[in-house]
Amino acid sequence: MAKPQTLEAIREREAPNTLEDVDLSEKGRSATGEVISSNRRLFMQFMAFGDCSDTRRLITALQAERVQGVLYEDVNDPRGVGLVTFSETPDYFVDELRRFFNRPPFSRLTPKPEYTMLGRTYSIGYEPDLDETLIRRPLRRLCDPKLPWVIWYPLRRSGSFEQLSPQEQNVILMEHGGIGRAFGRAGLGYDIRLACQGLDKNDNDFVVALLGPELYPLSMIVQRMRKTKQTSLHLAHLGPFFVGRVAWQCELPAFAQAPAATP
């Protein structure tokens, strides 16, 4: 009679034996149908502050430090600002930015940690150009002077969505994504979507930015999405919302300036 296997033995047999067995790359698909992959991804962090009486001092400091990011003035707080920064290396936020925030003028502001968001770009699996999806397009949208209005917010899906079949999930996501594409084709609004599983203190799944030339269409995007199955049936939490207008943008990095048909 065979000896019963222990739980530890089963786990050891089923666990990956080498790092090569754990594939962390982002996946896409070429025009010929081949699977492509990339290990590049962009991290973005949003932080909000209060008690800012002079935005110009912040802009001077950001320019002097050559911070990669965008500064917003909070439409709902006359002394509030928001700052989004980006890097392919998360160490940037702990090393350079941590020291920067602990010096004037930012050290004199009041942090609003309830708005803090950290996320990473990701692929869905069918994108033909992963550098465009993961790096260039998010940065072009973030740094576009023609898109001064923004709404930043986190969201968390409910467990019911994860219990659906892949086919059911795709139908729901197509309904949700169709609204964004319609607004984008009309030049009224665009989005940046970031995954934040394990990066968010409130256990959110995604960070979203809606960007556009005017604020009203961005509000309409949120209103339209309230009626989708994903939002009405499969979201556990949405917000808080930071609503602001650009006060300063860094220059678009050279590696993100590849030509594209749409922002």
Coordinates of C-alpha atoms in Angstrom, one line a residue, residues 5 27 37 43 51 55 58-59 64 66 69 96 105 118 125 130 133 139 155 169 199 205 209 219 248 253:
Q5 CA 1.4 11.9 1.0
K27 CA 1.6 39.6 -22.3
S37 CA 5.8 39.8 -23.6
F43 CA 4.4 52.9 -11.6
D51 CA -2.7 74.2 3.3
T55 CA 1.1 76.9 -5.8
L58 CA 5.6 74.1 -5.4
I59 CA 6.1 74.5 -9.1
A64 CA 14.3 72.6 -9.7
R66 CA 13.2 67.8 -12.2
G69 CA 5.0 64.3 -12.7
E96 CA 14.3 60.7 -4.3
P105 CA 7.9 73.7 0.5
L118 CA -0.1 53.7 -6.1
G125 CA -3.2 40.1 -23.2
L130 CA 3.3 46.5 -25.2
T133 CA 0.3 50.2 -23.8
L139 CA 2.6 59.2 -20.3
L155 CA -11.9 51.1 -7.0
Q169 CA -16.2 38.8 -17.5
L199 CA -0.1 48.2 -3.2
D205 CA -7.8 46.6 -7.1
A209 CA -7.6 58.6 -13.9
S219 CA -18.4 63.6 -14.8
W248 CA 2.1 72.2 -13.9
P253 CA 10.0 62.1 -21.6

